[in-house]
């Protein structure tokens, strides 16, 4: 079978790394990089470290409003699909690259395989929720990472096309964690060029959601919560809020919050596993915290990954310094039931389902 895979953003490179290894054993994959993430530390580093095959197409499309980015991707991906005439399109998650690719394919009657389908917040105010819902409803086969996502798809009448396979992020975490080793480097790359010494105890912070970064006052609350902790915080800054993070570090005179350049995946998962606690708004990082058994506070109004939100393992906090600080003191109780994210072989299950044949559109 010939599959066109479209990726564009950091977490999609990680999922594609795990999937491509399995998919390419028996199928032909044509990898397309939209260009949504393009800085070397947001893109190249993942291809290099994770040995992701070089994309056959690099569309170089990024930035602009949601509509501008999605529209430019839509026409460019349509041209690739017309040229390649694949048996199916494979997309991951909920980015603008995902939506653009799905929209191009559905109009060409190309079956869509959506991996990481079904997660729901319950509000269309979130840009990723819009992308997820629309992509799910265009898809031919939907692969849910967790039982709650499968239940949402069933509720929306998509159950017959959907199956629970587990989470490719767990596949990637298990596979690459072994390569990353337990000891992160001795120094880390500071955001303004200097090297930061690796602390023995630390908190790990990531924060990039539009909801938490469009207003300095919101990001300030998150940073102040971390400044009040008894150990430093390592914070690799997404390019979206680079300027704001530097500005706030200076205006709030932060000393315990260490701003870092975006990290490669191996370094990121090593820090996840070694952190005292994690504060994040990332879908990927909150799952990795759960996989690693490190307590997590998710600064967001909605639970995207409810399976992690048991026994104080992962708790929601509002973007308020006191709320975050309070949630950081909770004691977790780790579940002993079967892993709702699967057995680390989600990608094999996706490919096994493809091997049974893809229904026509
Ligand atoms: C996107 C996804 C989000 C995902 C995140 C992963 C959408 C709507 N959102 O959000 O689901 O969690 O990726 O990290 O697709 N930028 C750079 N250099 C880069 C990448 C981005 O400077 O390498 C800048 C862009 O020019 C843009 C801003 O960062 O101004 C935001 O990037 P964008 O891709 O629009 O959204 P993300 O916040 O990364
Ligand atoms: N990550 C990384 N470098 C960083 C920050 C995060 O490699 O500097 C990894 C992180 O470990 C996780 C993934 O990127 O595997 C999550 O991506 P992101 O937070 O950008 O997107 P989301 O998962 O929220 O869609």
GROMACS .gro file of C-alpha atoms and ligand atoms in nm:
model
  425
    1UNK     CA    1   0.000   0.000   0.000
    2UNK     CA    2   0.118   0.354  -0.066
    3UNK     CA    3   0.054   0.592   0.223
    4UNK     CA    4   0.115   0.968   0.221
    5UNK     CA    5   0.191   1.086   0.577
    6UNK     CA    6   0.164   1.457   0.652
    7UNK     CA    7   0.344   1.602   0.955
    8UNK     CA    8   0.437   1.958   1.048
    9UNK     CA    9   0.471   2.007   1.423
   10UNK     CA   10   0.710   1.879   1.691
   11UNK     CA   11   0.484   1.613   1.848
   12UNK     CA   12   0.398   1.477   1.504
   13UNK     CA   13   0.763   1.413   1.424
   14UNK     CA   14   0.785   1.199   1.739
   15UNK     CA   15   0.472   0.997   1.652
   16UNK     CA   16   0.590   0.958   1.291
   17UNK     CA   17   0.928   0.833   1.413
   18UNK     CA   18   0.757   0.546   1.596
   19UNK     CA   19   0.507   0.475   1.317
   20UNK     CA   20   0.736   0.499   1.014
   21UNK     CA   21   0.965   0.232   1.152
   22UNK     CA   22   0.675  -0.014   1.157
   23UNK     CA   23   0.481   0.110   0.853
   24UNK     CA   24   0.779   0.096   0.618
   25UNK     CA   25   0.838  -0.274   0.686
   26UNK     CA   26   0.559  -0.367   0.444
   27UNK     CA   27   0.427  -0.047   0.291
   28UNK     CA   28   0.552   0.251   0.091
   29UNK     CA   29   0.539   0.577   0.285
   30UNK     CA   30   0.572   0.920   0.125
   31UNK     CA   31   0.650   1.165   0.405
   32UNK     CA   32   0.537   1.527   0.368
   33UNK     CA   33   0.659   1.803   0.605
   34UNK     CA   34   0.435   2.107   0.582
   35UNK     CA   35   0.697   2.332   0.744
   36UNK     CA   36   0.466   2.444   1.030
   37UNK     CA   37   0.758   2.401   1.271
   38UNK     CA   38   1.083   2.499   1.106
   39UNK     CA   39   1.348   2.617   1.354
   40UNK     CA   40   1.632   2.363   1.369
   41UNK     CA   41   1.548   2.286   1.735
   42UNK     CA   42   1.178   2.245   1.650
   43UNK     CA   43   1.227   2.026   1.344
   44UNK     CA   44   1.572   1.911   1.222
   45UNK     CA   45   1.680   1.786   1.563
   46UNK     CA   46   1.390   1.537   1.570
   47UNK     CA   47   1.463   1.402   1.221
   48UNK     CA   48   1.830   1.364   1.311
   49UNK     CA   49   1.801   1.215   1.662
   50UNK     CA   50   1.506   0.989   1.592
   51UNK     CA   51   1.628   0.878   1.248
   52UNK     CA   52   1.307   0.986   1.079
   53UNK     CA   53   1.332   0.937   0.702
   54UNK     CA   54   1.394   1.259   0.509
   55UNK     CA   55   1.061   1.402   0.388
   56UNK     CA   56   0.990   1.349   0.019
   57UNK     CA   57   0.823   1.691   0.021
   58UNK     CA   58   0.909   1.992   0.236
   59UNK     CA   59   0.639   2.250   0.175
   60UNK     CA   60   0.793   2.532   0.379
   61UNK     CA   61   0.459   2.671   0.500
   62UNK     CA   62   0.439   2.831   0.847
   63UNK     CA   63   0.312   3.132   1.036
   64UNK     CA   64   0.021   3.366   0.961
   65UNK     CA   65  -0.329   3.336   1.096
   66UNK     CA   66  -0.490   2.995   1.135
   67UNK     CA   67  -0.681   3.049   0.809
   68UNK     CA   68  -0.377   3.170   0.616
   69UNK     CA   69  -0.160   2.879   0.727
   70UNK     CA   70  -0.432   2.618   0.673
   71UNK     CA   71  -0.528   2.756   0.331
   72UNK     CA   72  -0.171   2.758   0.201
   73UNK     CA   73  -0.118   2.403   0.325
   74UNK     CA   74  -0.448   2.288   0.174
   75UNK     CA   75  -0.352   2.381  -0.183
   76UNK     CA   76   0.007   2.256  -0.152
   77UNK     CA   77  -0.099   1.920  -0.004
   78UNK     CA   78  -0.368   1.876  -0.270
   79UNK     CA   79  -0.095   1.902  -0.537
   80UNK     CA   80   0.112   1.634  -0.360
   81UNK     CA   81  -0.188   1.401  -0.327
   82UNK     CA   82  -0.278   1.443  -0.695
   83UNK     CA   83   0.078   1.364  -0.795
   84UNK     CA   84   0.127   1.067  -0.560
   85UNK     CA   85  -0.225   0.916  -0.585
   86UNK     CA   86  -0.183   0.724  -0.255
   87UNK     CA   87  -0.408   0.449  -0.120
   88UNK     CA   88  -0.453   0.654   0.198
   89UNK     CA   89  -0.345   0.966   0.387
   90UNK     CA   90  -0.205   0.926   0.741
   91UNK     CA   91  -0.230   1.218   0.987
   92UNK     CA   92  -0.166   1.264   1.358
   93UNK     CA   93  -0.339   1.468   1.625
   94UNK     CA   94  -0.482   1.812   1.593
   95UNK     CA   95  -0.258   2.072   1.431
   96UNK     CA   96  -0.335   2.296   1.138
   97UNK     CA   97  -0.119   2.060   0.927
   98UNK     CA   98  -0.355   1.774   1.025
   99UNK     CA   99  -0.670   1.963   0.929
  100UNK     CA  100  -0.530   2.093   0.599
  101UNK     CA  101  -0.416   1.746   0.491
  102UNK     CA  102  -0.746   1.583   0.585
  103UNK     CA  103  -0.947   1.845   0.399
  104UNK     CA  104  -0.734   1.806   0.086
  105UNK     CA  105  -0.767   1.425   0.095
  106UNK     CA  106  -1.139   1.399   0.164
  107UNK     CA  107  -1.224   1.613  -0.140
  108UNK     CA  108  -1.011   1.380  -0.354
  109UNK     CA  109  -1.187   1.073  -0.206
  110UNK     CA  110  -0.860   0.949  -0.057
  111UNK     CA  111  -0.920   0.751   0.265
  112UNK     CA  112  -0.790   0.926   0.577
  113UNK     CA  113  -0.625   0.743   0.867
  114UNK     CA  114  -0.639   0.957   1.180
  115UNK     CA  115  -0.406   0.857   1.460
  116UNK     CA  116  -0.478   1.017   1.801
  117UNK     CA  117  -0.846   1.053   1.718
  118UNK     CA  118  -1.131   1.129   1.956
  119UNK     CA  119  -0.986   1.348   2.232
  120UNK     CA  120  -1.238   1.612   2.332
  121UNK     CA  121  -1.233   1.916   2.558
  122UNK     CA  122  -1.593   2.017   2.503
  123UNK     CA  123  -1.520   2.369   2.377
  124UNK     CA  124  -1.469   2.500   2.026
  125UNK     CA  125  -1.283   2.798   2.177
  126UNK     CA  126  -0.966   2.586   2.154
  127UNK     CA  127  -0.806   2.577   1.805
  128UNK     CA  128  -0.689   2.217   1.840
  129UNK     CA  129  -1.040   2.098   1.934
  130UNK     CA  130  -1.173   2.235   1.604
  131UNK     CA  131  -0.897   2.056   1.412
  132UNK     CA  132  -0.961   1.728   1.597
  133UNK     CA  133  -1.338   1.722   1.551
  134UNK     CA  134  -1.327   1.812   1.182
  135UNK     CA  135  -1.050   1.563   1.106
  136UNK     CA  136  -1.230   1.283   1.291
  137UNK     CA  137  -1.547   1.342   1.096
  138UNK     CA  138  -1.360   1.332   0.763
  139UNK     CA  139  -1.158   1.021   0.848
  140UNK     CA  140  -1.213   0.667   0.720
  141UNK     CA  141  -1.030   0.489   1.002
  142UNK     CA  142  -0.987   0.646   1.345
  143UNK     CA  143  -0.725   0.525   1.594
  144UNK     CA  144  -0.790   0.623   1.955
  145UNK     CA  145  -0.504   0.635   2.206
  146UNK     CA  146  -0.721   0.594   2.515
  147UNK     CA  147  -1.064   0.450   2.608
  148UNK     CA  148  -1.213   0.797   2.673
  149UNK     CA  149  -1.130   0.901   2.317
  150UNK     CA  150  -1.292   0.583   2.186
  151UNK     CA  151  -1.605   0.664   2.392
  152UNK     CA  152  -1.621   1.016   2.243
  153UNK     CA  153  -1.601   0.878   1.891
  154UNK     CA  154  -1.879   0.630   1.966
  155UNK     CA  155  -2.093   0.913   2.110
  156UNK     CA  156  -2.043   1.110   1.789
  157UNK     CA  157  -2.154   0.815   1.571
  158UNK     CA  158  -1.799   0.729   1.457
  159UNK     CA  159  -1.757   0.411   1.661
  160UNK     CA  160  -1.777   0.169   1.365
  161UNK     CA  161  -1.478   0.333   1.198
  162UNK     CA  162  -1.276   0.362   1.519
  163UNK     CA  163  -1.056   0.136   1.727
  164UNK     CA  164  -0.850   0.175   2.044
  165UNK     CA  165  -0.486   0.090   1.970
  166UNK     CA  166  -0.299   0.272   2.249
  167UNK     CA  167  -0.072   0.573   2.221
  168UNK     CA  168   0.217   0.601   1.972
  169UNK     CA  169   0.371   0.846   2.222
  170UNK     CA  170   0.408   0.552   2.463
  171UNK     CA  171   0.571   0.348   2.185
  172UNK     CA  172   0.815   0.634   2.123
  173UNK     CA  173   0.874   0.694   2.495
  174UNK     CA  174   0.963   0.331   2.561
  175UNK     CA  175   1.179   0.295   2.249
  176UNK     CA  176   1.380   0.618   2.284
  177UNK     CA  177   1.394   0.638   2.664
  178UNK     CA  178   1.634   0.346   2.661
  179UNK     CA  179   1.855   0.538   2.416
  180UNK     CA  180   1.833   0.862   2.615
  181UNK     CA  181   1.977   0.703   2.929
  182UNK     CA  182   1.892   0.819   3.279
  183UNK     CA  183   2.143   1.101   3.309
  184UNK     CA  184   2.060   1.421   3.122
  185UNK     CA  185   2.364   1.627   3.008
  186UNK     CA  186   2.574   1.823   3.258
  187UNK     CA  187   2.485   2.151   3.093
  188UNK     CA  188   2.179   2.267   2.908
  189UNK     CA  189   2.143   2.527   2.630
  190UNK     CA  190   2.021   2.857   2.778
  191UNK     CA  191   1.772   3.059   2.573
  192UNK     CA  192   2.009   3.353   2.532
  193UNK     CA  193   2.315   3.148   2.440
  194UNK     CA  194   2.480   3.075   2.777
  195UNK     CA  195   2.516   2.722   2.914
  196UNK     CA  196   2.307   2.636   3.221
  197UNK     CA  197   2.448   2.390   3.474
  198UNK     CA  198   2.230   2.085   3.526
  199UNK     CA  199   2.078   2.104   3.877
  200UNK     CA  200   2.055   1.791   4.088
  201UNK     CA  201   1.687   1.857   4.177
  202UNK     CA  202   1.457   2.047   3.946
  203UNK     CA  203   1.107   2.103   3.817
  204UNK     CA  204   1.037   2.073   3.444
  205UNK     CA  205   0.808   2.331   3.283
  206UNK     CA  206   0.674   2.352   2.929
  207UNK     CA  207   0.414   2.603   2.822
  208UNK     CA  208   0.307   2.694   2.469
  209UNK     CA  209  -0.073   2.690   2.440
  210UNK     CA  210  -0.231   2.993   2.282
  211UNK     CA  211  -0.453   3.022   2.593
  212UNK     CA  212  -0.146   3.054   2.825
  213UNK     CA  213   0.081   3.266   2.609
  214UNK     CA  214  -0.124   3.536   2.440
  215UNK     CA  215  -0.119   3.757   2.754
  216UNK     CA  216   0.197   3.826   2.959
  217UNK     CA  217  -0.008   3.838   3.281
  218UNK     CA  218  -0.109   3.473   3.238
  219UNK     CA  219   0.244   3.347   3.167
  220UNK     CA  220   0.368   3.561   3.459
  221UNK     CA  221   0.145   3.366   3.700
  222UNK     CA  222   0.291   3.035   3.582
  223UNK     CA  223   0.649   3.164   3.612
  224UNK     CA  224   0.587   3.311   3.958
  225UNK     CA  225   0.450   2.978   4.078
  226UNK     CA  226   0.777   2.813   3.972
  227UNK     CA  227   0.995   3.091   4.116
  228UNK     CA  228   0.839   3.015   4.456
  229UNK     CA  229   0.953   2.649   4.456
  230UNK     CA  230   1.245   2.509   4.658
  231UNK     CA  231   1.440   2.395   4.350
  232UNK     CA  232   1.513   2.548   4.008
  233UNK     CA  233   1.276   2.505   3.716
  234UNK     CA  234   1.405   2.406   3.372
  235UNK     CA  235   1.188   2.564   3.106
  236UNK     CA  236   1.260   2.500   2.736
  237UNK     CA  237   1.076   2.782   2.565
  238UNK     CA  238   0.864   2.728   2.253
  239UNK     CA  239   0.940   2.995   1.988
  240UNK     CA  240   0.579   3.116   2.018
  241UNK     CA  241   0.658   3.280   2.353
  242UNK     CA  242   1.033   3.335   2.338
  243UNK     CA  243   1.011   3.713   2.357
  244UNK     CA  244   0.752   3.708   2.636
  245UNK     CA  245   0.958   3.461   2.843
  246UNK     CA  246   1.272   3.673   2.817
  247UNK     CA  247   1.078   3.991   2.896
  248UNK     CA  248   0.915   3.836   3.203
  249UNK     CA  249   1.238   3.682   3.329
  250UNK     CA  250   1.383   4.033   3.342
  251UNK     CA  251   1.078   4.225   3.466
  252UNK     CA  252   0.995   3.967   3.737
  253UNK     CA  253   1.368   3.926   3.824
  254UNK     CA  254   1.340   3.549   3.801
  255UNK     CA  255   1.643   3.357   3.924
  256UNK     CA  256   1.511   3.007   3.984
  257UNK     CA  257   1.338   2.972   3.647
  258UNK     CA  258   1.603   2.880   3.388
  259UNK     CA  259   1.498   2.958   3.031
  260UNK     CA  260   1.631   2.704   2.781
  261UNK     CA  261   1.626   2.674   2.403
  262UNK     CA  262   1.381   2.413   2.277
  263UNK     CA  263   1.533   2.071   2.343
  264UNK     CA  264   1.559   1.758   2.135
  265UNK     CA  265   1.327   1.474   2.227
  266UNK     CA  266   1.592   1.255   2.392
  267UNK     CA  267   1.686   1.538   2.626
  268UNK     CA  268   1.323   1.628   2.691
  269UNK     CA  269   1.222   1.277   2.795
  270UNK     CA  270   1.535   1.244   3.009
  271UNK     CA  271   1.432   1.563   3.194
  272UNK     CA  272   1.071   1.444   3.225
  273UNK     CA  273   1.190   1.125   3.391
  274UNK     CA  274   1.438   1.299   3.626
  275UNK     CA  275   1.217   1.591   3.736
  276UNK     CA  276   1.076   1.628   4.087
  277UNK     CA  277   0.748   1.740   3.934
  278UNK     CA  278   0.626   1.870   3.601
  279UNK     CA  279   0.415   2.173   3.514
  280UNK     CA  280   0.291   2.186   3.157
  281UNK     CA  281   0.015   2.264   2.914
  282UNK     CA  282   0.148   2.014   2.660
  283UNK     CA  283  -0.058   1.711   2.570
  284UNK     CA  284   0.258   1.512   2.507
  285UNK     CA  285   0.444   1.612   2.821
  286UNK     CA  286   0.154   1.535   3.057
  287UNK     CA  287   0.134   1.183   2.911
  288UNK     CA  288   0.511   1.137   2.938
  289UNK     CA  289   0.493   1.246   3.304
  290UNK     CA  290   0.234   0.972   3.358
  291UNK     CA  291   0.444   0.714   3.170
  292UNK     CA  292   0.748   0.807   3.383
  293UNK     CA  293   0.556   0.816   3.714
  294UNK     CA  294   0.635   1.183   3.779
  295UNK     CA  295   0.353   1.396   3.928
  296UNK     CA  296   0.223   1.662   3.691
  297UNK     CA  297   0.023   1.984   3.713
  298UNK     CA  298  -0.147   2.075   3.386
  299UNK     CA  299  -0.220   2.445   3.350
  300UNK     CA  300  -0.535   2.432   3.146
  301UNK     CA  301  -0.911   2.456   3.196
  302UNK     CA  302  -0.994   2.117   3.046
  303UNK     CA  303  -0.876   1.758   3.079
  304UNK     CA  304  -0.759   1.640   2.735
  305UNK     CA  305  -0.610   1.321   2.877
  306UNK     CA  306  -0.851   1.220   3.159
  307UNK     CA  307  -0.683   0.879   3.201
  308UNK     CA  308  -0.382   1.059   3.355
  309UNK     CA  309  -0.601   1.250   3.599
  310UNK     CA  310  -0.632   0.982   3.864
  311UNK     CA  311  -0.501   0.982   4.222
  312UNK     CA  312  -0.342   1.331   4.186
  313UNK     CA  313  -0.097   1.194   3.927
  314UNK     CA  314  -0.194   1.477   3.694
  315UNK     CA  315  -0.413   1.762   3.816
  316UNK     CA  316  -0.554   2.066   3.640
  317UNK     CA  317  -0.465   2.414   3.766
  318UNK     CA  318  -0.579   2.752   3.649
  319UNK     CA  319  -0.311   3.000   3.539
  320UNK     CA  320  -0.281   3.134   3.892
  321UNK     CA  321   0.042   3.119   4.095
  322UNK     CA  322  -0.127   3.015   4.420
  323UNK     CA  323  -0.337   2.746   4.253
  324UNK     CA  324  -0.035   2.596   4.074
  325UNK     CA  325   0.178   2.610   4.392
  326UNK     CA  326  -0.100   2.439   4.592
  327UNK     CA  327  -0.144   2.163   4.332
  328UNK     CA  328   0.234   2.101   4.336
  329UNK     CA  329   0.207   1.984   4.698
  330UNK     CA  330  -0.049   1.707   4.635
  331UNK     CA  331   0.056   1.348   4.697
  332UNK     CA  332   0.001   1.112   4.404
  333UNK     CA  333  -0.128   0.756   4.418
  334UNK     CA  334  -0.023   0.570   4.105
  335UNK     CA  335  -0.278   0.336   3.946
  336UNK     CA  336  -0.211  -0.036   3.938
  337UNK     CA  337  -0.471  -0.116   3.670
  338UNK     CA  338  -0.392  -0.191   3.302
  339UNK     CA  339  -0.227   0.098   3.120
  340UNK     CA  340  -0.500   0.294   2.937
  341UNK     CA  341  -0.232   0.407   2.688
  342UNK     CA  342  -0.177   0.050   2.573
  343UNK     CA  343   0.124  -0.180   2.575
  344UNK     CA  344   0.376   0.028   2.378
  345UNK     CA  345   0.280  -0.140   2.049
  346UNK     CA  346   0.016   0.102   1.919
  347UNK     CA  347   0.193   0.148   1.586
  348UNK     CA  348   0.194  -0.225   1.516
  349UNK     CA  349  -0.181  -0.232   1.586
  350UNK     CA  350  -0.243   0.054   1.342
  351UNK     CA  351  -0.048  -0.123   1.068
  352UNK     CA  352  -0.219  -0.456   1.144
  353UNK     CA  353  -0.554  -0.284   1.093
  354UNK     CA  354  -0.434  -0.139   0.759
  355UNK     CA  355  -0.328  -0.486   0.653
  356UNK     CA  356  -0.693  -0.594   0.679
  357UNK     CA  357  -0.777  -0.338   0.408
  358UNK     CA  358  -0.902   0.018   0.410
  359UNK     CA  359  -1.271   0.077   0.333
  360UNK     CA  360  -1.320   0.301   0.029
  361UNK     CA  361  -1.456   0.653   0.083
  362LIG     C1  362   0.107   2.392   1.719
  362LIG     C2  363  -0.026   2.318   1.726
  362LIG     C3  364  -0.047   2.261   1.865
  362LIG     C4  365   0.072   2.179   1.911
  362LIG     C5  366   0.201   2.258   1.894
  362LIG     C6  367   0.316   2.167   1.925
  362LIG     C7  368  -0.196   2.424   1.581
  362LIG     C8  369  -0.320   2.503   1.577
  362LIG     N1  370  -0.140   2.408   1.702
  362LIG     O1  371   0.102   2.504   1.804
  362LIG     O2  372  -0.158   2.174   1.859
  362LIG     O3  373   0.054   2.148   2.046
  362LIG     O4  374   0.212   2.303   1.758
  362LIG     O5  375   0.429   2.237   1.964
  362LIG     O6  376  -0.151   2.374   1.481
  362LIG     N2  377   0.730   2.933   1.538
  362LIG     C9  378   0.864   2.962   1.522
  362LIG     N3  379   0.948   2.857   1.492
  362LIG    C10  380   0.905   2.730   1.479
  362LIG    C11  381   0.769   2.703   1.501
  362LIG    C12  382   0.684   2.806   1.530
  362LIG     O7  383   0.906   3.075   1.531
  362LIG     O8  384   0.987   2.641   1.452
  362LIG    C13  385   0.638   3.044   1.563
  362LIG    C14  386   0.542   3.056   1.443
  362LIG     O9  387   0.596   3.140   1.345
  362LIG    C15  388   0.417   3.109   1.504
  362LIG    C16  389   0.422   3.059   1.650
  362LIG    O10  390   0.554   3.012   1.673
  362LIG    O11  391   0.417   3.248   1.504
  362LIG    C17  392   0.321   2.950   1.675
  362LIG    O12  393   0.346   2.838   1.591
  362LIG     P1  394   0.225   2.750   1.535
  362LIG    O13  395   0.280   2.637   1.457
  362LIG    O14  396   0.124   2.838   1.470
  362LIG    O15  397   0.153   2.699   1.665
  362LIG     P2  398   0.207   2.621   1.792
  362LIG    O16  399   0.186   2.703   1.913
  362LIG    O17  400   0.342   2.569   1.766
  363LIG     N1  401   0.953   1.830   2.379
  363LIG     C1  402   1.079   1.838   2.322
  363LIG     N2  403   1.153   1.950   2.344
  363LIG     C2  404   1.108   2.053   2.420
  363LIG     C3  405   0.978   2.044   2.477
  363LIG     C4  406   0.903   1.931   2.452
  363LIG     O1  407   1.124   1.745   2.255
  363LIG     O2  408   1.180   2.152   2.435
  363LIG     C5  409   0.875   1.709   2.353
  363LIG     C6  410   0.805   1.652   2.472
  363LIG     O3  411   0.889   1.569   2.549
  363LIG     C7  412   0.692   1.577   2.404
  363LIG     C8  413   0.658   1.663   2.285
  363LIG     O4  414   0.772   1.744   2.264
  363LIG     O5  415   0.740   1.453   2.355
  363LIG     C9  416   0.536   1.746   2.310
  363LIG     O6  417   0.522   1.842   2.209
  363LIG     P1  418   0.449   1.981   2.233
  363LIG     O7  419   0.444   2.011   2.377
  363LIG     O8  420   0.515   2.078   2.142
  363LIG     O9  421   0.306   1.957   2.171
  363LIG     P2  422   0.172   1.888   2.228
  363LIG    O10  423   0.204   1.752   2.275
  363LIG    O11  424   0.117   1.977   2.333
  363LIG    O12  425   0.080   1.887   2.110
   0.00000   0.00000   0.00000
